[in-house]
mmCIF file of C-alpha atoms in Angstrom:
data_model
loop_
_atom_site.group_PDB
_atom_site.id
_atom_site.type_symbol
_atom_site.label_atom_id
_atom_site.label_comp_id
_atom_site.label_asym_id
_atom_site.label_seq_id
_atom_site.Cartn_x
_atom_site.Cartn_y
_atom_site.Cartn_z
ATOM 1 C CA UNK A 595 -14.613 5.468 18.618
ATOM 2 C CA UNK A 596 -17.368 7.448 20.503
ATOM 3 C CA UNK A 597 -20.456 5.544 18.875
ATOM 4 C CA UNK A 598 -23.025 8.390 20.030
ATOM 5 C CA UNK A 599 -21.447 10.702 18.664
ATOM 6 C CA UNK A 600 -24.096 12.013 15.406
ATOM 7 C CA UNK A 601 -22.036 11.300 11.516
ATOM 8 C CA UNK A 602 -24.410 14.048 10.281
ATOM 9 C CA UNK A 603 -23.355 16.702 13.173
ATOM 10 C CA UNK A 604 -19.506 15.817 12.742
ATOM 11 C CA UNK A 605 -19.779 16.399 8.716
ATOM 12 C CA UNK A 606 -21.737 19.531 9.254
ATOM 13 C CA UNK A 607 -18.674 20.663 11.764
ATOM 14 C CA UNK A 608 -15.851 19.279 9.125
ATOM 15 C CA UNK A 609 -17.760 21.085 6.133
ATOM 16 C CA UNK A 610 -18.381 24.330 7.468
ATOM 17 C CA UNK A 611 -14.854 24.646 8.807
ATOM 18 C CA UNK A 612 -13.500 22.617 5.788
ATOM 19 C CA UNK A 613 -11.314 20.472 8.231
ATOM 20 C CA UNK A 614 -10.185 17.169 7.852
ATOM 21 C CA UNK A 615 -6.496 16.367 7.423
ATOM 22 C CA UNK A 616 -5.827 12.891 5.727
ATOM 23 C CA UNK A 617 -4.275 10.338 9.016
ATOM 24 C CA UNK A 618 -3.712 8.063 6.300
ATOM 25 C CA UNK A 619 -2.428 4.812 5.209
ATOM 26 C CA UNK A 620 -2.401 1.696 2.089
ATOM 27 C CA UNK A 621 -2.422 -0.775 0.663
ATOM 28 C CA UNK A 622 -1.471 -2.802 1.918
ATOM 29 C CA UNK A 623 -1.520 -1.736 2.792
ATOM 30 C CA UNK A 624 1.637 -0.119 8.035
ATOM 31 C CA UNK A 625 -0.331 1.290 10.998
ATOM 32 C CA UNK A 626 0.151 1.781 14.716
ATOM 33 C CA UNK A 627 -3.482 1.473 16.267
ATOM 34 C CA UNK A 628 -5.716 3.117 15.958
ATOM 35 C CA UNK A 629 -5.649 4.718 19.768
ATOM 36 C CA UNK A 630 -3.071 7.474 18.385
ATOM 37 C CA UNK A 631 -6.477 9.390 16.906
ATOM 38 C CA UNK A 632 -8.691 9.486 20.149
ATOM 39 C CA UNK A 633 -6.519 11.816 21.557
ATOM 40 C CA UNK A 634 -5.627 13.878 18.282
ATOM 41 C CA UNK A 635 -4.828 17.551 18.306
ATOM 42 C CA UNK A 636 -7.230 19.440 16.380
ATOM 43 C CA UNK A 637 -6.479 18.640 12.347
ATOM 44 C CA UNK A 638 -5.159 21.194 10.222
ATOM 45 C CA UNK A 639 -7.613 22.633 7.373
ATOM 46 C CA UNK A 640 -7.019 21.056 4.329
ATOM 47 C CA UNK A 641 -8.706 22.228 0.807
ATOM 48 C CA UNK A 642 -11.153 19.138 -0.710
ATOM 49 C CA UNK A 643 -9.293 16.830 -2.723
ATOM 50 C CA UNK A 644 -8.298 17.889 -6.114
ATOM 51 C CA UNK A 645 -10.460 15.145 -7.710
ATOM 52 C CA UNK A 646 -9.215 14.171 -11.919
ATOM 53 C CA UNK A 647 -12.569 12.744 -12.737
ATOM 54 C CA UNK A 648 -16.193 13.800 -12.920
ATOM 55 C CA UNK A 649 -18.053 11.084 -11.543
ATOM 56 C CA UNK A 650 -21.972 10.384 -11.812
ATOM 57 C CA UNK A 651 -23.929 11.487 -9.507
ATOM 58 C CA UNK A 652 -25.838 8.252 -9.001
ATOM 59 C CA UNK A 653 -28.326 7.677 -5.906
ATOM 60 C CA UNK A 654 -26.099 5.336 -4.044
ATOM 61 C CA UNK A 655 -29.175 5.079 -1.751
ATOM 62 C CA UNK A 656 -31.820 3.278 -3.772
ATOM 63 C CA UNK A 657 -29.398 0.424 -3.898
ATOM 64 C CA UNK A 658 -30.085 -2.095 -2.156
ATOM 65 C CA UNK A 659 -26.895 -3.568 -1.237
ATOM 66 C CA UNK A 660 -25.644 0.468 0.448
ATOM 67 C CA UNK A 661 -28.861 0.251 2.415
ATOM 68 C CA UNK A 662 -28.113 -3.247 4.072
ATOM 69 C CA UNK A 663 -24.355 -1.642 4.137
ATOM 70 C CA UNK A 664 -26.104 1.644 6.146
ATOM 71 C CA UNK A 665 -28.032 -0.660 8.756
ATOM 72 C CA UNK A 666 -24.371 -2.733 9.495
ATOM 73 C CA UNK A 667 -23.344 0.565 10.486
ATOM 74 C CA UNK A 668 -25.370 1.814 12.295
ATOM 75 C CA UNK A 669 -26.346 -1.603 14.259
ATOM 76 C CA UNK A 670 -22.120 -2.481 14.597
ATOM 77 C CA UNK A 671 -20.322 0.997 15.142
ATOM 78 C CA UNK A 672 -23.784 3.106 16.175
ATOM 79 C CA UNK A 673 -23.230 5.500 13.143
ATOM 80 C CA UNK A 674 -26.329 7.681 12.890
ATOM 81 C CA UNK A 675 -28.659 7.012 9.908
ATOM 82 C CA UNK A 676 -29.638 10.557 8.793
ATOM 83 C CA UNK A 677 -25.627 11.360 8.849
ATOM 84 C CA UNK A 678 -24.858 8.236 6.492
ATOM 85 C CA UNK A 679 -27.796 8.999 4.466
ATOM 86 C CA UNK A 680 -26.099 12.847 3.939
ATOM 87 C CA UNK A 681 -23.133 11.290 2.790
ATOM 88 C CA UNK A 682 -24.175 8.773 0.884
ATOM 89 C CA UNK A 683 -26.083 11.054 -1.332
ATOM 90 C CA UNK A 684 -22.714 12.680 -1.823
ATOM 91 C CA UNK A 685 -21.061 9.641 -2.639
ATOM 92 C CA UNK A 686 -20.349 9.767 -6.796
ATOM 93 C CA UNK A 687 -19.880 6.616 -9.383
ATOM 94 C CA UNK A 688 -16.403 6.239 -10.949
ATOM 95 C CA UNK A 689 -16.211 4.545 -14.318
ATOM 96 C CA UNK A 690 -12.905 5.196 -14.313
ATOM 97 C CA UNK A 691 -12.189 3.293 -11.222
ATOM 98 C CA UNK A 692 -14.094 0.191 -12.862
ATOM 99 C CA UNK A 693 -11.861 0.461 -15.738
ATOM 100 C CA UNK A 694 -8.688 0.913 -14.200
ATOM 101 C CA UNK A 695 -9.028 -2.303 -11.501
ATOM 102 C CA UNK A 696 -9.451 -4.421 -14.411
ATOM 103 C CA UNK A 697 -6.696 -6.691 -15.286
ATOM 104 C CA UNK A 698 -4.807 -5.743 -18.017
ATOM 105 C CA UNK A 699 -5.502 -7.816 -21.650
ATOM 106 C CA UNK A 700 -2.628 -9.647 -22.119
ATOM 107 C CA UNK A 701 0.095 -8.155 -23.668
ATOM 108 C CA UNK A 702 3.835 -8.497 -24.132
ATOM 109 C CA UNK A 703 5.807 -10.619 -22.329
ATOM 110 C CA UNK A 704 6.879 -9.311 -18.515
ATOM 111 C CA UNK A 705 9.739 -7.566 -19.127
ATOM 112 C CA UNK A 706 12.049 -6.835 -15.795
ATOM 113 C CA UNK A 707 14.654 -4.384 -17.421
ATOM 114 C CA UNK A 708 11.790 -2.172 -18.859
ATOM 115 C CA UNK A 709 10.156 -2.160 -15.875
ATOM 116 C CA UNK A 710 13.309 -1.306 -13.818
ATOM 117 C CA UNK A 711 13.918 1.749 -16.340
ATOM 118 C CA UNK A 712 10.480 3.067 -15.574
ATOM 119 C CA UNK A 713 11.732 3.799 -11.595
ATOM 120 C CA UNK A 714 15.590 3.698 -11.508
ATOM 121 C CA UNK A 715 16.005 6.307 -13.214
ATOM 122 C CA UNK A 716 17.483 10.389 -12.622
ATOM 123 C CA UNK A 717 14.261 11.807 -10.677
ATOM 124 C CA UNK A 718 13.258 9.667 -8.835
ATOM 125 C CA UNK A 719 16.881 8.651 -7.765
ATOM 126 C CA UNK A 720 17.479 12.383 -6.941
ATOM 127 C CA UNK A 721 14.041 13.026 -5.672
ATOM 128 C CA UNK A 722 15.147 10.378 -3.115
ATOM 129 C CA UNK A 723 18.758 11.663 -2.380
ATOM 130 C CA UNK A 724 16.197 14.806 -1.056
ATOM 131 C CA UNK A 725 14.184 12.998 0.758
ATOM 132 C CA UNK A 726 16.989 10.735 2.402
ATOM 133 C CA UNK A 727 18.766 13.996 3.600
ATOM 134 C CA UNK A 728 15.798 15.752 4.700
ATOM 135 C CA UNK A 729 14.628 12.921 6.843
ATOM 136 C CA UNK A 730 18.202 11.763 7.502
ATOM 137 C CA UNK A 731 17.387 11.480 11.737
ATOM 138 C CA UNK A 732 13.439 10.262 10.799
ATOM 139 C CA UNK A 733 14.983 7.082 8.734
ATOM 140 C CA UNK A 734 17.429 6.344 11.330
ATOM 141 C CA UNK A 735 15.359 6.192 14.241
ATOM 142 C CA UNK A 736 12.904 3.902 12.693
ATOM 143 C CA UNK A 737 16.066 1.778 11.279
ATOM 144 C CA UNK A 738 16.499 1.335 15.005
ATOM 145 C CA UNK A 739 13.279 0.554 16.397
ATOM 146 C CA UNK A 740 12.118 -1.428 13.609
ATOM 147 C CA UNK A 741 14.917 -3.291 11.963
ATOM 148 C CA UNK A 742 14.041 -2.214 8.423
ATOM 149 C CA UNK A 743 17.122 -0.434 6.511
ATOM 150 C CA UNK A 744 16.974 3.166 6.075
ATOM 151 C CA UNK A 745 17.404 2.598 2.300
ATOM 152 C CA UNK A 746 14.395 0.272 1.871
ATOM 153 C CA UNK A 747 11.962 2.529 2.733
ATOM 154 C CA UNK A 748 13.373 5.132 0.620
ATOM 155 C CA UNK A 749 12.999 2.660 -2.022
ATOM 156 C CA UNK A 750 9.609 1.496 -1.196
ATOM 157 C CA UNK A 751 8.184 5.584 -0.954
ATOM 158 C CA UNK A 752 10.028 6.463 -3.868
ATOM 159 C CA UNK A 753 8.378 3.671 -6.024
ATOM 160 C CA UNK A 754 5.038 4.217 -4.573
ATOM 161 C CA UNK A 755 4.382 7.441 -4.793
ATOM 162 C CA UNK A 756 7.981 9.227 -5.611
ATOM 163 C CA UNK A 757 7.800 10.700 -2.023
ATOM 164 C CA UNK A 758 4.418 12.368 -1.897
ATOM 165 C CA UNK A 759 4.537 13.405 -5.578
ATOM 166 C CA UNK A 760 1.915 11.046 -6.984
ATOM 167 C CA UNK A 761 -0.916 10.185 -3.871
ATOM 168 C CA UNK A 762 -3.677 9.887 -6.421
ATOM 169 C CA UNK A 763 -6.757 11.902 -7.283
ATOM 170 C CA UNK A 764 -9.766 10.221 -6.575
ATOM 171 C CA UNK A 765 -12.010 10.744 -3.789
ATOM 172 C CA UNK A 766 -11.789 7.424 -1.379
ATOM 173 C CA UNK A 767 -15.288 7.492 -0.875
ATOM 174 C CA UNK A 768 -15.921 7.531 -4.203
ATOM 175 C CA UNK A 769 -13.846 4.766 -5.843
ATOM 176 C CA UNK A 770 -14.195 2.288 -2.854
ATOM 177 C CA UNK A 771 -18.377 3.286 -3.474
ATOM 178 C CA UNK A 772 -18.165 1.961 -6.681
ATOM 179 C CA UNK A 773 -15.676 -0.866 -6.296
ATOM 180 C CA UNK A 774 -17.676 -2.350 -3.566
ATOM 181 C CA UNK A 775 -21.304 -2.099 -5.240
ATOM 182 C CA UNK A 776 -20.485 -2.157 -9.080
ATOM 183 C CA UNK A 777 -17.887 -4.095 -9.063
ATOM 184 C CA UNK A 778 -16.752 -5.541 -12.617
ATOM 185 C CA UNK A 779 -17.560 -8.479 -14.199
ATOM 186 C CA UNK A 780 -14.486 -10.997 -12.579
ATOM 187 C CA UNK A 781 -14.200 -14.414 -11.553
ATOM 188 C CA UNK A 782 -13.332 -13.222 -8.101
ATOM 189 C CA UNK A 783 -16.071 -10.408 -8.221
ATOM 190 C CA UNK A 784 -17.494 -11.542 -4.744
ATOM 191 C CA UNK A 785 -15.022 -11.469 -2.737
ATOM 192 C CA UNK A 786 -13.052 -8.151 -4.541
ATOM 193 C CA UNK A 787 -16.901 -6.683 -3.764
ATOM 194 C CA UNK A 788 -16.481 -7.623 -0.298
ATOM 195 C CA UNK A 789 -13.006 -6.102 0.775
ATOM 196 C CA UNK A 790 -13.672 -3.069 -0.875
ATOM 197 C CA UNK A 791 -17.325 -2.943 1.100
ATOM 198 C CA UNK A 792 -14.971 -3.588 4.148
ATOM 199 C CA UNK A 793 -11.872 -1.035 3.247
ATOM 200 C CA UNK A 794 -15.701 1.380 3.040
ATOM 201 C CA UNK A 795 -16.014 0.341 6.254
ATOM 202 C CA UNK A 796 -12.615 1.264 7.180
ATOM 203 C CA UNK A 797 -12.734 4.146 6.144
ATOM 204 C CA UNK A 798 -15.788 5.772 8.079
ATOM 205 C CA UNK A 799 -14.694 4.191 10.834
ATOM 206 C CA UNK A 800 -10.853 5.682 10.205
ATOM 207 C CA UNK A 801 -12.595 9.124 9.575
ATOM 208 C CA UNK A 802 -14.106 9.273 12.706
ATOM 209 C CA UNK A 803 -12.279 7.690 14.941
ATOM 210 C CA UNK A 804 -9.094 10.330 13.630
ATOM 211 C CA UNK A 805 -12.126 13.523 13.601
ATOM 212 C CA UNK A 806 -11.955 14.274 10.104
ATOM 213 C CA UNK A 807 -14.090 14.710 6.909
ATOM 214 C CA UNK A 808 -14.669 11.163 4.932
ATOM 215 C CA UNK A 809 -15.245 13.451 1.978
ATOM 216 C CA UNK A 810 -11.847 14.990 2.412
ATOM 217 C CA UNK A 811 -9.860 12.105 1.821
ATOM 218 C CA UNK A 812 -7.987 11.119 -1.788
ATOM 219 C CA UNK A 813 -6.195 8.396 -2.927
ATOM 220 C CA UNK A 814 -5.696 5.915 -5.970
ATOM 221 C CA UNK A 815 -8.321 4.511 -8.042
ATOM 222 C CA UNK A 816 -8.122 1.483 -5.802
ATOM 223 C CA UNK A 817 -8.835 3.663 -2.732
ATOM 224 C CA UNK A 818 -5.316 3.506 -1.241
ATOM 225 C CA UNK A 819 -4.174 6.719 0.649
ATOM 226 C CA UNK A 820 -1.228 8.840 1.447
ATOM 227 C CA UNK A 821 2.564 8.555 0.740
ATOM 228 C CA UNK A 822 2.916 5.227 1.471
ATOM 229 C CA UNK A 823 -0.274 4.448 -0.343
ATOM 230 C CA UNK A 824 -2.425 1.990 2.712
ATOM 231 C CA UNK A 825 -5.465 1.224 2.361
ATOM 232 C CA UNK A 826 -8.300 2.318 5.139
ATOM 233 C CA UNK A 827 -7.777 -0.481 6.985
ATOM 234 C CA UNK A 828 -3.664 -1.009 7.136
ATOM 235 C CA UNK A 829 -4.018 2.735 8.434
ATOM 236 C CA UNK A 830 -5.977 1.085 11.488
ATOM 237 C CA UNK A 831 -3.888 -1.413 11.521
ATOM 238 C CA UNK A 832 -0.502 -0.495 10.731
ATOM 239 C CA UNK A 833 -0.386 3.192 10.904
ATOM 240 C CA UNK A 834 1.923 4.780 13.067
ATOM 241 C CA UNK A 835 1.911 8.263 15.037
ATOM 242 C CA UNK A 836 5.586 8.194 14.197
ATOM 243 C CA UNK A 837 6.268 12.245 14.807
ATOM 244 C CA UNK A 838 4.200 12.181 18.356
ATOM 245 C CA UNK A 839 1.789 14.883 17.237
ATOM 246 C CA UNK A 840 -1.034 12.393 18.348
ATOM 247 C CA UNK A 841 -2.617 11.882 14.877
ATOM 248 C CA UNK A 842 -2.056 9.662 11.883
ATOM 249 C CA UNK A 843 -0.977 11.946 8.736
ATOM 250 C CA UNK A 844 0.697 9.582 5.622
ATOM 251 C CA UNK A 845 -0.285 12.205 3.090
ATOM 252 C CA UNK A 846 0.730 15.435 5.337
ATOM 253 C CA UNK A 847 3.493 13.671 7.301
ATOM 254 C CA UNK A 848 6.994 12.347 6.172
ATOM 255 C CA UNK A 849 7.560 10.622 9.500
ATOM 256 C CA UNK A 850 4.540 9.337 9.773
ATOM 257 C CA UNK A 851 4.951 7.675 6.020
ATOM 258 C CA UNK A 852 8.361 6.572 7.545
ATOM 259 C CA UNK A 853 7.136 4.773 10.670
ATOM 260 C CA UNK A 854 3.811 2.856 9.246
ATOM 261 C CA UNK A 855 6.409 1.257 6.373
ATOM 262 C CA UNK A 856 8.386 0.057 8.761
ATOM 263 C CA UNK A 857 5.843 -0.780 11.230
ATOM 264 C CA UNK A 858 4.142 -3.025 8.254
ATOM 265 C CA UNK A 859 7.373 -4.318 7.103
ATOM 266 C CA UNK A 860 8.437 -5.568 10.505
ATOM 267 C CA UNK A 861 4.825 -6.613 11.287
ATOM 268 C CA UNK A 862 5.009 -8.830 7.862
ATOM 269 C CA UNK A 863 8.231 -10.285 8.206
ATOM 270 C CA UNK A 864 11.006 -8.300 8.059
ATOM 271 C CA UNK A 865 14.011 -10.027 9.916
ATOM 272 C CA UNK A 866 16.974 -7.615 11.371
ATOM 273 C CA UNK A 867 19.516 -10.147 11.838
ATOM 274 C CA UNK A 868 18.656 -11.593 8.643
ATOM 275 C CA UNK A 869 22.300 -10.189 7.812
ATOM 276 C CA UNK A 870 23.613 -9.716 4.025
ATOM 277 C CA UNK A 871 20.958 -8.387 0.847
ATOM 278 C CA UNK A 872 17.253 -9.935 0.956
ATOM 279 C CA UNK A 873 18.110 -11.240 -2.952
ATOM 280 C CA UNK A 874 21.773 -12.173 -4.415
ATOM 281 C CA UNK A 875 21.831 -13.292 -8.119
ATOM 282 C CA UNK A 876 22.069 -16.646 -8.991
ATOM 283 C CA UNK A 877 22.908 -19.342 -11.812
ATOM 284 C CA UNK A 878 20.389 -22.144 -13.119
ATOM 285 C CA UNK A 879 21.307 -24.875 -14.780
ATOM 286 C CA UNK A 880 20.296 -26.679 -18.203
ATOM 287 C CA UNK A 881 18.749 -29.234 -15.769
ATOM 288 C CA UNK A 882 15.851 -27.406 -15.083
ATOM 289 C CA UNK A 883 15.498 -29.465 -11.683
ATOM 290 C CA UNK A 884 14.829 -25.964 -10.197
ATOM 291 C CA UNK A 885 11.653 -25.254 -11.609
ATOM 292 C CA UNK A 886 9.723 -27.276 -9.227
ATOM 293 C CA UNK A 887 11.040 -23.905 -6.595
ATOM 294 C CA UNK A 888 9.157 -21.626 -8.834
ATOM 295 C CA UNK A 889 5.946 -20.675 -7.901
ATOM 296 C CA UNK A 890 3.954 -21.795 -4.587
ATOM 297 C CA UNK A 891 3.881 -19.693 -1.563
ATOM 298 C CA UNK A 892 6.244 -15.765 -1.589
ATOM 299 C CA UNK A 893 8.533 -17.124 1.042
ATOM 300 C CA UNK A 894 11.498 -18.154 1.752
ATOM 301 C CA UNK A 895 11.329 -22.445 1.852
ATOM 302 C CA UNK A 896 14.271 -23.815 0.862
ATOM 303 C CA UNK A 897 18.393 -24.236 2.437
ATOM 304 C CA UNK A 898 21.433 -23.057 -0.012
ATOM 305 C CA UNK A 899 22.309 -26.771 -0.001
ATOM 306 C CA UNK A 900 18.669 -28.022 -1.303
ATOM 307 C CA UNK A 901 18.649 -24.750 -4.178
ATOM 308 C CA UNK A 902 22.693 -26.329 -5.122
ATOM 309 C CA UNK A 903 20.883 -29.589 -5.694
ATOM 310 C CA UNK A 904 18.151 -28.431 -7.697
ATOM 311 C CA UNK A 905 21.395 -27.017 -9.875
ATOM 312 C CA UNK A 906 21.255 -23.594 -8.836
ATOM 313 C CA UNK A 907 24.647 -22.080 -8.370
ATOM 314 C CA UNK A 908 25.308 -19.276 -5.985
ATOM 315 C CA UNK A 909 27.324 -15.917 -6.442
ATOM 316 C CA UNK A 910 27.904 -15.746 -2.715
ATOM 317 C CA UNK A 911 28.271 -18.724 -0.076
ATOM 318 C CA UNK A 912 25.024 -18.208 2.136
ATOM 319 C CA UNK A 913 24.310 -19.848 5.670
ATOM 320 C CA UNK A 914 22.608 -23.161 5.660
ATOM 321 C CA UNK A 915 20.458 -22.476 8.616
ATOM 322 C CA UNK A 916 18.879 -19.313 6.511
ATOM 323 C CA UNK A 917 16.010 -20.260 4.237
ATOM 324 C CA UNK A 918 15.708 -18.521 0.887
ATOM 325 C CA UNK A 919 13.042 -18.704 -2.160
ATOM 326 C CA UNK A 920 14.377 -18.684 -5.752
ATOM 327 C CA UNK A 921 12.954 -15.501 -7.889
ATOM 328 C CA UNK A 922 12.339 -15.056 -11.554
ATOM 329 C CA UNK A 923 12.629 -11.837 -13.341
ATOM 330 C CA UNK A 924 11.553 -12.505 -16.554
ATOM 331 C CA UNK A 925 12.947 -10.395 -19.608
ATOM 332 C CA UNK A 926 11.104 -10.150 -22.609
ATOM 333 C CA UNK A 927 12.733 -12.308 -25.265
ATOM 334 C CA UNK A 928 16.065 -11.890 -23.754
ATOM 335 C CA UNK A 929 17.281 -14.485 -20.503
ATOM 336 C CA UNK A 930 15.366 -14.603 -17.282
ATOM 337 C CA UNK A 931 17.087 -13.588 -14.429
ATOM 338 C CA UNK A 932 16.940 -15.675 -11.524
ATOM 339 C CA UNK A 933 17.800 -14.366 -7.591
ATOM 340 C CA UNK A 934 17.587 -16.313 -4.029
ATOM 341 C CA UNK A 935 15.769 -14.107 -1.951
ATOM 342 C CA UNK A 936 15.155 -14.029 1.646
ATOM 343 C CA UNK A 937 12.746 -13.786 3.902
ATOM 344 C CA UNK A 938 13.117 -9.584 3.669
ATOM 345 C CA UNK A 939 12.491 -9.969 0.188
ATOM 346 C CA UNK A 940 9.185 -11.905 0.404
ATOM 347 C CA UNK A 941 8.509 -9.019 3.586
ATOM 348 C CA UNK A 942 8.202 -6.648 0.805
ATOM 349 C CA UNK A 943 5.915 -8.282 -1.385
ATOM 350 C CA UNK A 944 3.471 -8.583 1.068
ATOM 351 C CA UNK A 945 2.856 -5.175 0.296
ATOM 352 C CA UNK A 946 2.746 -5.525 -3.091
ATOM 353 C CA UNK A 947 2.340 -9.010 -4.860
ATOM 354 C CA UNK A 948 5.207 -8.678 -7.242
ATOM 355 C CA UNK A 949 8.681 -9.609 -7.939
ATOM 356 C CA UNK A 950 9.083 -6.758 -10.158
ATOM 357 C CA UNK A 951 7.898 -4.716 -7.317
ATOM 358 C CA UNK A 952 10.578 -6.050 -4.275
ATOM 359 C CA UNK A 953 13.564 -6.080 -6.605
ATOM 360 C CA UNK A 954 12.911 -2.095 -7.270
ATOM 361 C CA UNK A 955 12.192 -1.494 -3.965
ATOM 362 C CA UNK A 956 15.360 -2.826 -3.716
ATOM 363 C CA UNK A 957 17.376 -1.406 -6.083
ATOM 364 C CA UNK A 958 15.886 2.142 -5.921
ATOM 365 C CA UNK A 959 17.097 2.261 -2.462
ATOM 366 C CA UNK A 960 20.430 1.614 -2.958
ATOM 367 C CA UNK A 961 20.640 3.812 -6.018
ATOM 368 C CA UNK A 962 20.144 6.658 -3.900
ATOM 369 C CA UNK A 963 22.406 4.930 -1.279
ATOM 370 C CA UNK A 964 24.994 5.140 -3.491
ATOM 371 C CA UNK A 965 23.858 8.282 -5.182
ATOM 372 C CA UNK A 966 24.168 10.070 -1.452
ATOM 373 C CA UNK A 967 27.696 8.152 -1.046
ATOM 374 C CA UNK A 968 27.169 6.580 2.086
#
């Protein structure tokens, strides 16, 4: 980073040229280290993000918490105060982000089959086939380097944004500022505000490092960016310049998105030597001793012999030197499905803490592979 570069001068130059390709990340979100951006090529000219909300032009600079945030950015990272003030004055309060971040009200029971139908469907499968065909060499290279199969990478990018078709239409700074300083009332409000404040900090650091206008970054209502929907902090941690052009671009470069997701999963426990599918269906006995194995940490913790002793019947023989977790997929009024999942399944849950999500990634990737005839 170059703290002696005034942010206001950088912003004026960037706005004048309308520059600022998004070298992005999420969510959680993979990014190789940010040092790539120090030697970045000039970013291509891109338009300001097309946003789908009005927003409220509040004066964030009058808020005590925002002034304290600016003080920290100046003291800790060498940002120039006048430039920060100019930037903050352009941020908008987004009521829709506040609404969308609230937990959904209690409703119908969880239904894996209904969830699955939303994602494992012809449009997404066909798009996945095209994406795989167009990026076959890159996917093979990522699989060889990180050990994550191409079908998992294809499945995840398809679930996240339909291969870049829907990456979000919120300005990242607007969404993060709103949630950092005006998070709705909730039991975990303090922790969530701290998280989004940290991501606002990461956005400014990333934009300076990459030499882009932070106002050009668009993403989800929670600030997730690009094809894989990385949060800005994850761009800095796990983003990969996988196409070798000197910058990390998770919106415009499928190669960077592929490499970054593979890096993220590898760094979160994907085991290339696990063997077999990430999850296999099982049957459970009426004695319900296995119920104690549900819940708890999202991790593989039990040997197959321990699962069997608790009344879990495997459809495939599993090596007893490997650990598995018991996964329940509720189906509304229909019987719940049960699966034995290994470390690779739980690596996906680090991306999104949902069994439904992890299973949909696996099943979409498998469906695309089958559709390709591979």
